[in-house]
Amino acid sequence: MNSNLTQELEKFGILELDAEKVLVVALKRGGDLAELFFEESSSTRVIFEKGRVDRLVQGVDRGVGLRIIFSGKSVYGYTTDLTEKALLSLAESLSLGVTSGQNKARHKSIEWQLAQQPNVEIDQYRIKESPREISMSQKIELARRGEVAARAELPDSRQVTSVFMDSFRKILIVNSDGLIAPDTKTYLQTVVQVVGEKDGRVETAYESKGGFVGLEFFNEVTPESVGRSAAQRVQILLSAKPAPAGTMPVVISSEAGGTMIHEAVGHGLEADLACNGLSVYQGKLGQQVASPLITVLDDGAMPGKRGSYRFDDEGTASKNNVLIENGKLKSYLVDRLSAMKFDLMATGNGRRESFRHKPIVRMTNTYIASGKDEPEAILKETPWGIFVKAMGGGQVNTVTGDFVFAVTEGYLIENGKLTSPIRGATLVGNGPKVLSIVDRVGTDLGFATGTCGKDGQGAPVTDAQPTLRIPELTVGGEVPISEYWDKH
């Protein structure tokens, strides 16, 4: 067996395993590709409430998944037994589900090659201070600091929950094309949620920060700053007016992150949807789908971002993918299965929650590129409307592009200035139509972190956008526009 493969398996404590033999058995009845996905992971979650630890969760997981691709379909299974006997049994069982394919591995020995990621600085994915190197009491202290800061900012808050999370993931992808792709991923995140009440009305806000980073992250973003931000947002909501309802200009701040681009556009550009009749963007490559001011990218190679990695969970190197350029649709996000099924190039977007899940097409760090307008000028030159500073959750129909998003922090715009905060606003529209009428794009760029759900799996992601102005967008609210702007 190849020495590189032997060394990588030894890092998992696997000393006697003929991976090639397992892959050959997997393809014995046909198939175009067989793939082993080894994973070891460990994680910590500290939940701090009422001046004490409410919950503390630690976990370690280890296993391997086996996938066989054939004729645009796949079969998948996994086991926590990493012995050769168990993997040969799994391969034999899965091979029974294969009905066709080229059977690449049976007729010749596999030529192994260690995957390389081009054009990446050596330190790009290096963690300077690993969360695994500090004690549990130190992690508890980080969570405590977020709660203390939030309560100091809003002493009469009903509830404050502060969470510290870290995880370490070591993976190895080995497939019948001869690929050997190892990677390690360290994630850190701090979240504070605050609940406040005033005159019988309850408002909730949260703030979340983190990424593919170590403890050095807290040199720039502290638990205290996260706690204060969440508490301040609740204070604003408690003093806010009901949102107006109707069609109006909307300015979305870069501080809101790229929730809209992620949900309303990003999912529709995933090849498993876009090439299967489940996306409004199907068949539109090369066509104008947005304003010439709009360029959309998905970049899994951005240093420190929560959606970043060296290789995706199929062993494809991450890279910067241009999806929409100056309004024209240039590319979809593509995993290995979609690439083989639709004759496309894999883009490094095959991701899975763990070895218990098969890979599917997922976004990484998705954002609208910065434009040429100063954010202050965009606001000043918008006589009326609403300003969105923070976005919440929402729903999107990828087939039609229609969306509904909640606004968690917003303000009235009056005579080019921010005035009263508003509550209860929702944005209602159609992704392609909204992007086609954007008329101002700021020079700034704001990022937001999160976990994206799809097909029952979660994946760490980042999304971002500059300040944008949409001249006409439907806003759901409680009062008529005329209550705030008489001329309308």
Coordinates of C-alpha atoms in Angstrom, one line a residue:
M1 CA 0.0 0.0 0.0
N2 CA 1.2 3.6 -0.7
S3 CA 3.4 5.0 2.1
N4 CA 1.4 8.3 2.1
L5 CA -1.8 6.4 2.6
T6 CA -0.3 4.2 5.3
Q7 CA 0.9 7.3 7.2
E8 CA -2.5 9.0 7.0
L9 CA -4.3 5.9 8.3
E10 CA -1.8 5.6 11.1
K11 CA -2.9 9.1 12.3
F12 CA -6.3 7.5 13.0
G13 CA -4.6 4.7 14.8
I14 CA -5.4 2.3 11.9
L15 CA -2.4 0.0 11.5
E16 CA -3.8 -2.8 9.5
L17 CA -6.2 -1.9 6.7
D18 CA -5.9 -2.5 3.0
A19 CA -8.0 0.4 1.8
E20 CA -7.6 -0.6 -1.8
K21 CA -9.1 -4.0 -1.1
V22 CA -12.1 -2.4 0.5
L23 CA -12.7 -0.1 -2.5
V24 CA -12.3 -3.0 -5.0
V25 CA -14.9 -5.0 -3.1
A26 CA -17.2 -2.0 -3.1
L27 CA -17.0 -1.9 -6.9
K28 CA -17.2 -5.6 -7.6
R29 CA -20.7 -5.4 -9.0
G30 CA -20.1 -2.1 -10.9
G31 CA -19.9 1.5 -10.0
D32 CA -18.0 4.6 -11.2
L33 CA -16.4 5.7 -7.9
A34 CA -15.9 4.3 -4.4
E35 CA -14.9 6.5 -1.5
L36 CA -13.9 6.1 2.1
F37 CA -14.4 9.0 4.5
F38 CA -12.6 8.6 7.8
E39 CA -13.4 11.1 10.6
E40 CA -12.4 11.8 14.2
S41 CA -14.1 14.7 16.0
S42 CA -14.3 16.2 19.4
S43 CA -16.5 19.1 20.6
T44 CA -17.4 21.1 23.7
R45 CA -20.5 23.2 24.4
V46 CA -20.8 25.3 27.6
I47 CA -24.2 26.9 28.3
F48 CA -24.1 29.5 31.0
E49 CA -27.2 31.0 32.6
K50 CA -28.1 32.7 35.9
G51 CA -24.5 32.9 37.1
R52 CA -23.8 29.2 36.7
V53 CA -23.2 26.4 34.2
D54 CA -26.6 25.3 33.0
R55 CA -25.3 22.6 30.7
L56 CA -22.0 21.2 29.7
V57 CA -21.7 18.9 26.7
Q58 CA -18.5 17.1 25.6
G59 CA -18.3 14.5 22.9
V60 CA -15.9 12.4 20.9
D61 CA -16.9 10.6 17.7
R62 CA -15.0 8.4 15.3
G63 CA -16.1 6.4 12.3
V64 CA -15.9 5.9 8.5
G65 CA -18.5 6.3 5.7
L66 CA -18.4 4.4 2.4
R67 CA -20.1 5.7 -0.7
I68 CA -20.4 4.1 -4.1
I69 CA -21.4 6.3 -7.1
F70 CA -23.0 4.7 -10.2
S71 CA -24.9 6.2 -13.1
G72 CA -25.6 9.5 -11.3
K73 CA -26.9 7.7 -8.2
S74 CA -25.2 6.6 -5.0
V75 CA -25.4 4.2 -2.1
Y76 CA -24.0 5.1 1.3
G77 CA -23.3 3.4 4.7
Y78 CA -21.1 4.0 7.7
T79 CA -19.6 2.2 10.7
T80 CA -17.8 3.0 13.9
D81 CA -15.7 -0.2 13.5
L82 CA -12.6 0.8 11.6
T83 CA -11.3 -2.7 11.2
E84 CA -10.7 -4.2 7.8
K85 CA -13.2 -7.0 8.5
A86 CA -16.0 -4.5 9.2
L87 CA -15.2 -2.3 6.2
L88 CA -15.1 -5.3 3.9
S89 CA -18.5 -6.4 5.2
L90 CA -19.9 -2.9 4.6
A91 CA -18.4 -2.8 1.1
E92 CA -19.9 -6.1 0.3
S93 CA -23.4 -5.0 1.5
L94 CA -23.3 -1.7 -0.3
S95 CA -22.1 -3.3 -3.5
L96 CA -25.4 -5.2 -3.7
G97 CA -27.2 -1.9 -4.3
V98 CA -25.1 -1.0 -7.4
T99 CA -26.7 -1.8 -10.7
S100 CA -24.4 -0.3 -13.2
G101 CA -21.2 1.8 -13.8
Q102 CA -17.7 1.5 -15.2
N103 CA -16.1 -0.4 -12.2
K104 CA -12.9 1.5 -12.3
A105 CA -11.0 -0.3 -9.5
R106 CA -11.4 -3.9 -10.3
H107 CA -9.2 -4.3 -13.4
K108 CA -6.1 -2.5 -12.2
S109 CA -4.2 -1.3 -9.1
I110 CA -5.0 2.1 -7.8
E111 CA -2.4 4.7 -8.4
W112 CA -2.4 6.7 -5.2
Q113 CA -1.7 10.4 -5.0
L114 CA -1.7 12.9 -2.1
A115 CA -4.1 15.8 -2.8
Q116 CA -2.5 19.3 -3.0
Q117 CA -4.3 22.6 -2.7
P118 CA -3.0 25.1 -5.1
N119 CA -2.3 28.8 -4.4
V120 CA -2.7 28.6 -0.7
E121 CA -0.3 30.2 1.8
I122 CA 1.2 27.7 4.2
D123 CA -0.2 29.5 7.3
Q124 CA -3.7 30.1 6.0
Y125 CA -5.3 27.3 8.0
R126 CA -3.0 27.3 10.9
I127 CA -4.6 27.6 14.3
K128 CA -2.4 29.6 16.7
E129 CA -4.1 28.8 20.0
S130 CA -6.1 25.6 19.9
P131 CA -9.2 25.5 22.2
R132 CA -8.2 21.9 23.0
E133 CA -5.2 23.2 24.9
I134 CA -7.2 25.1 27.6
S135 CA -9.0 23.6 30.6
M136 CA -12.8 23.3 31.0
S137 CA -12.8 25.9 33.7
Q138 CA -11.2 28.4 31.2
K139 CA -14.0 27.6 28.6
I140 CA -16.6 28.1 31.3
E141 CA -15.0 31.5 32.1
L142 CA -15.3 32.6 28.5
A143 CA -19.1 31.7 28.6
R144 CA -19.5 33.5 31.9
R145 CA -17.9 36.7 30.6
G146 CA -20.5 37.0 27.9
E147 CA -23.4 36.6 30.4
V148 CA -21.9 39.1 32.9
A149 CA -21.4 41.7 30.2
A150 CA -25.0 41.3 28.9
R151 CA -26.5 41.6 32.3
A152 CA -24.4 44.7 33.0
E153 CA -25.7 46.3 29.8
L154 CA -29.4 45.3 30.6
P155 CA -29.7 44.7 34.3
D156 CA -33.4 44.0 34.2
S157 CA -33.2 41.4 31.5
R158 CA -35.5 38.4 31.9
Q159 CA -33.0 35.8 30.7
V160 CA -29.4 35.7 29.4
T161 CA -27.9 32.6 27.9
S162 CA -24.2 32.6 27.0
V163 CA -22.7 29.8 25.0
F164 CA -19.1 28.9 24.2
M165 CA -18.5 26.2 21.6
D166 CA -15.5 24.6 20.0
S167 CA -14.9 21.6 17.8
F168 CA -12.0 19.8 16.2
R169 CA -12.4 17.6 13.2
K170 CA -9.8 15.4 11.5
I171 CA -10.8 13.8 8.2
L172 CA -9.3 11.6 5.5
I173 CA -10.8 10.9 2.1
V174 CA -9.6 8.0 0.1
N175 CA -11.2 7.0 -3.2
S176 CA -10.9 4.6 -6.1
D177 CA -9.4 7.4 -8.3
G178 CA -6.4 7.2 -6.1
L179 CA -7.1 10.4 -4.1
I180 CA -5.7 10.7 -0.6
A181 CA -7.0 13.9 1.0
P182 CA -6.4 14.6 4.7
D183 CA -7.6 17.8 6.5
T184 CA -8.1 19.1 10.0
K185 CA -10.7 21.8 11.0
T186 CA -11.0 23.8 14.2
Y187 CA -14.1 25.8 14.8
L188 CA -14.9 28.2 17.6
Q189 CA -18.0 30.2 18.3
T190 CA -19.5 32.4 21.1
V191 CA -23.2 33.2 21.2
V192 CA -25.2 35.3 23.6
Q193 CA -29.0 35.5 23.7
V194 CA -30.9 38.0 25.7
V195 CA -34.6 38.2 26.6
G196 CA -36.1 41.5 27.8
E197 CA -39.5 42.8 28.7
K198 CA -41.2 46.2 28.8
D199 CA -44.8 47.0 29.4
G200 CA -45.8 43.3 29.0
R201 CA -44.0 43.0 25.6
V202 CA -41.1 40.5 25.4
E203 CA -38.3 40.8 22.9
T204 CA -35.4 38.5 22.2
A205 CA -32.1 39.1 20.4
Y206 CA -28.8 37.2 20.0
E207 CA -25.3 37.8 18.8
S208 CA -23.0 35.1 17.3
K209 CA -19.3 35.4 16.4
G210 CA -16.7 32.8 15.5
G211 CA -15.0 31.0 12.6
F212 CA -12.4 28.5 11.5
V213 CA -10.1 30.0 14.2
G214 CA -8.5 29.3 17.6
L215 CA -8.5 31.3 20.8
E216 CA -6.6 34.1 19.0
F217 CA -10.0 35.1 17.8
F218 CA -10.7 36.7 21.2
N219 CA -7.9 39.2 20.6
E220 CA -10.3 40.9 18.2
V221 CA -13.8 39.9 19.4
T222 CA -14.4 39.4 23.1
P223 CA -17.2 37.6 24.9
E224 CA -18.0 40.9 26.5
S225 CA -18.5 42.6 23.1
V226 CA -20.8 39.8 22.0
G227 CA -22.9 40.0 25.2
R228 CA -23.2 43.8 25.0
S229 CA -24.3 43.7 21.4
A230 CA -27.1 41.2 22.2
A231 CA -28.3 43.3 25.2
Q232 CA -28.2 46.5 23.2
R233 CA -30.4 45.0 20.5
V234 CA -33.0 44.0 23.0
Q235 CA -33.0 47.5 24.4
I236 CA -33.6 48.9 20.9
L237 CA -36.4 46.4 20.2
L238 CA -38.2 47.3 23.5
S239 CA -38.3 51.0 22.5
A240 CA -39.2 50.3 18.8
K241 CA -42.3 51.4 16.9
P242 CA -44.4 48.9 14.9
A243 CA -43.0 48.4 11.4
P244 CA -44.8 50.0 8.4
A245 CA -46.4 47.8 5.8
G246 CA -46.3 48.2 2.1
T247 CA -43.8 48.6 -0.8
M248 CA -40.9 51.0 -0.1
P249 CA -37.2 51.6 -0.5
V250 CA -35.1 49.3 1.7
V251 CA -31.4 49.8 2.6
I252 CA -29.8 46.6 4.0
S253 CA -26.7 47.4 6.0
S254 CA -23.5 45.3 5.7
E255 CA -23.9 44.7 9.4
A256 CA -26.9 42.5 8.5
G257 CA -24.6 39.9 6.9
G258 CA -25.5 38.0 3.8
T259 CA -28.6 36.1 5.0
M260 CA -30.6 37.2 2.0
I261 CA -27.9 36.2 -0.5
H262 CA -27.4 32.9 1.2
E263 CA -31.0 31.9 1.4
A264 CA -32.7 33.7 -1.6
V265 CA -29.8 33.1 -4.1
G266 CA -27.2 30.7 -2.8
H267 CA -29.3 27.6 -2.4
G268 CA -30.8 28.1 -5.8
L269 CA -27.2 27.9 -7.3
E270 CA -26.5 24.5 -5.7
A271 CA -26.2 22.1 -8.6
D272 CA -28.3 19.3 -7.0
L273 CA -31.2 21.8 -7.1
A274 CA -30.2 23.9 -10.1
C275 CA -29.8 20.9 -12.4
N276 CA -32.8 18.9 -11.2
G277 CA -35.7 21.3 -11.9
L278 CA -35.7 22.6 -8.3
S279 CA -34.2 26.1 -8.8
V280 CA -35.3 29.3 -10.5
Y281 CA -31.7 29.5 -11.9
Q282 CA -31.9 26.2 -13.9
G283 CA -30.8 26.6 -17.5
K284 CA -29.7 30.2 -17.0
L285 CA -25.9 29.9 -17.2
G286 CA -24.6 32.9 -19.2
Q287 CA -27.8 34.9 -18.7
Q288 CA -28.4 38.2 -16.9
V289 CA -29.9 37.2 -13.6
A290 CA -29.1 40.3 -11.5
S291 CA -28.2 44.0 -11.7
P292 CA -24.8 44.6 -13.4
L293 CA -23.8 46.0 -10.0
I294 CA -24.0 42.5 -8.4
T295 CA -21.2 39.9 -8.2
V296 CA -21.8 36.9 -6.0
L297 CA -18.9 34.6 -4.9
D298 CA -18.6 31.5 -2.8
D299 CA -15.1 31.2 -1.4
G300 CA -14.2 28.2 0.8
A301 CA -10.5 29.3 1.0
M302 CA -11.0 32.5 3.0
P303 CA -8.7 32.5 6.0
G304 CA -10.5 32.3 9.4
K305 CA -14.1 32.2 8.1
R306 CA -16.5 29.6 9.5
G307 CA -17.2 28.1 6.1
S308 CA -13.6 27.5 5.2
Y309 CA -11.4 24.4 4.7
R310 CA -8.5 23.1 2.7
F311 CA -10.5 20.3 1.1
D312 CA -14.2 19.6 1.0
D313 CA -15.6 16.3 2.4
E314 CA -15.0 14.6 -0.9
G315 CA -11.3 15.7 -1.2
T316 CA -11.8 18.5 -3.7
A317 CA -9.6 21.6 -3.0
S318 CA -11.6 24.6 -1.8
K319 CA -11.4 27.7 -4.0
N320 CA -13.1 31.0 -4.8
N321 CA -16.1 30.3 -7.1
V322 CA -17.6 33.2 -9.1
L323 CA -21.3 32.5 -9.3
I324 CA -22.7 35.7 -10.6
E325 CA -20.4 38.3 -12.3
N326 CA -21.7 41.8 -13.1
G327 CA -25.2 40.3 -13.0
K328 CA -24.5 37.3 -15.3
L329 CA -24.8 33.7 -14.0
K330 CA -21.4 32.2 -14.4
S331 CA -21.4 28.9 -12.4
Y332 CA -23.2 26.6 -10.0
L333 CA -21.9 25.1 -6.8
V334 CA -21.0 21.5 -7.7
D335 CA -20.2 18.4 -5.6
R336 CA -18.6 15.2 -7.0
L337 CA -22.0 13.4 -7.7
S338 CA -23.5 16.4 -9.5
A339 CA -20.2 16.8 -11.5
M340 CA -20.5 13.2 -12.8
K341 CA -24.2 13.3 -13.3
F342 CA -24.4 16.6 -15.2
D343 CA -20.9 16.7 -16.8
L344 CA -19.7 19.7 -14.7
M345 CA -16.5 20.5 -12.8
A346 CA -16.6 19.9 -9.0
T347 CA -16.1 23.3 -7.2
G348 CA -15.1 22.1 -3.7
N349 CA -18.7 22.3 -2.3
G350 CA -19.3 18.7 -1.3
R351 CA -20.0 18.8 2.4
R352 CA -21.4 16.5 5.1
E353 CA -22.2 16.9 8.8
S354 CA -20.2 13.8 9.8
F355 CA -19.2 10.3 8.6
R356 CA -22.8 9.3 9.3
H357 CA -24.0 11.5 6.3
K358 CA -23.4 11.3 2.6
P359 CA -21.9 14.5 1.1
I360 CA -24.3 17.0 -0.6
V361 CA -23.8 20.4 -2.3
R362 CA -23.4 23.1 0.3
M363 CA -22.3 26.7 0.4
T364 CA -19.1 27.8 2.3
N365 CA -18.5 31.6 2.6
T366 CA -21.1 33.2 0.2
Y367 CA -21.2 36.9 -0.4
I368 CA -22.0 39.8 -2.6
A369 CA -18.8 41.6 -3.6
S370 CA -18.2 45.2 -2.5
G371 CA -19.3 48.0 -4.9
K372 CA -18.3 51.7 -5.4
D373 CA -20.8 53.6 -3.2
E374 CA -20.0 54.9 0.2
P375 CA -22.5 53.5 2.7
E376 CA -23.1 56.9 4.2
A377 CA -24.0 58.3 0.8
I378 CA -26.4 55.5 0.1
L379 CA -28.3 56.4 3.3
K380 CA -28.2 60.1 2.8
E381 CA -29.5 59.8 -0.8
T382 CA -32.5 57.7 0.3
P383 CA -35.3 60.1 1.3
W384 CA -37.5 57.5 3.0
G385 CA -37.9 53.8 3.6
I386 CA -36.5 51.4 6.1
F387 CA -32.9 50.5 7.1
V388 CA -32.1 46.9 8.0
K389 CA -29.3 46.5 10.5
A390 CA -29.8 42.8 11.5
M391 CA -31.6 40.0 9.8
G392 CA -33.3 36.9 11.3
G393 CA -34.5 33.7 9.8
G394 CA -36.8 33.2 6.9
Q395 CA -38.2 30.9 4.2
V396 CA -37.3 30.5 0.6
N397 CA -38.8 28.6 -2.3
T398 CA -35.8 27.7 -4.5
V399 CA -38.1 26.7 -7.4
T400 CA -39.6 30.2 -7.7
G401 CA -37.0 32.3 -5.8
D402 CA -39.7 33.8 -3.5
F403 CA -38.6 34.6 0.0
V404 CA -39.8 35.9 3.4
F405 CA -37.2 37.2 5.9
A406 CA -37.5 38.6 9.4
V407 CA -35.9 41.9 10.4
T408 CA -34.4 41.7 13.9
E409 CA -33.2 45.3 14.0
G410 CA -34.5 48.0 11.7
Y411 CA -35.0 51.8 11.5
L412 CA -37.1 54.3 9.7
I413 CA -35.3 56.4 7.1
E414 CA -36.6 60.0 7.0
N415 CA -34.9 62.6 4.9
G416 CA -31.8 60.5 4.4
K417 CA -31.3 59.9 8.2
L418 CA -32.1 57.0 10.6
T419 CA -34.8 57.9 13.0
S420 CA -37.1 55.6 15.0
P421 CA -36.3 51.9 15.5
I422 CA -39.0 49.5 14.3
R423 CA -40.1 46.0 15.3
G424 CA -41.9 43.2 13.6
A425 CA -40.8 43.9 10.0
T426 CA -40.5 41.2 7.4
L427 CA -39.0 41.4 3.8
V428 CA -41.1 39.7 1.1
G429 CA -39.8 39.3 -2.4
N430 CA -38.3 37.3 -5.2
G431 CA -34.5 36.7 -5.2
P432 CA -33.8 37.2 -8.9
K433 CA -36.2 40.2 -9.2
V434 CA -34.7 41.9 -6.1
L435 CA -31.1 41.5 -7.3
S436 CA -32.1 42.8 -10.7
I437 CA -33.2 46.1 -9.3
V438 CA -30.5 46.8 -6.7
D439 CA -29.3 50.3 -7.6
R440 CA -26.6 51.0 -5.0
V441 CA -23.8 48.8 -3.7
G442 CA -21.5 49.9 -0.9
T443 CA -17.8 49.7 -0.5
D444 CA -18.1 47.9 2.8
L445 CA -18.5 44.2 3.5
G446 CA -20.0 42.7 6.7
F447 CA -19.9 39.0 7.6
A448 CA -22.2 36.9 9.7
T449 CA -21.6 33.3 10.9
G450 CA -24.1 30.5 11.2
T451 CA -25.0 26.9 10.6
C452 CA -26.9 26.1 7.4
G453 CA -29.4 23.3 7.4
K454 CA -30.2 21.2 4.3
D455 CA -31.5 17.6 4.0
G456 CA -31.3 17.1 7.7
Q457 CA -27.6 18.1 7.9
G458 CA -25.9 21.1 9.4
A459 CA -22.8 22.8 8.0
P460 CA -20.8 25.8 9.3
V461 CA -21.1 28.8 7.0
T462 CA -20.4 32.5 6.6
D463 CA -22.3 34.9 4.5
A464 CA -21.7 38.6 3.8
Q465 CA -22.8 41.6 1.8
P466 CA -22.0 45.3 1.4
T467 CA -24.7 47.9 2.1
L468 CA -27.4 47.5 -0.6
R469 CA -30.3 49.7 -1.7
I470 CA -33.4 48.0 -3.1
P471 CA -35.6 50.8 -4.5
E472 CA -38.9 48.8 -4.1
L473 CA -39.4 45.9 -1.8
T474 CA -42.5 44.7 0.0
V475 CA -42.3 45.1 3.8
G476 CA -44.6 43.3 6.1
G477 CA -45.6 45.3 9.2
E478 CA -48.3 46.4 11.5
V479 CA -49.3 49.9 10.3
P480 CA -49.9 51.6 7.0
I481 CA -47.1 53.5 5.4
S482 CA -49.1 56.7 5.7
E483 CA -48.6 56.8 9.4
Y484 CA -44.9 57.4 9.0
W485 CA -44.8 59.1 5.5
D486 CA -47.9 61.2 4.8
K487 CA -47.1 61.7 1.1
H488 CA -47.2 58.0 0.5

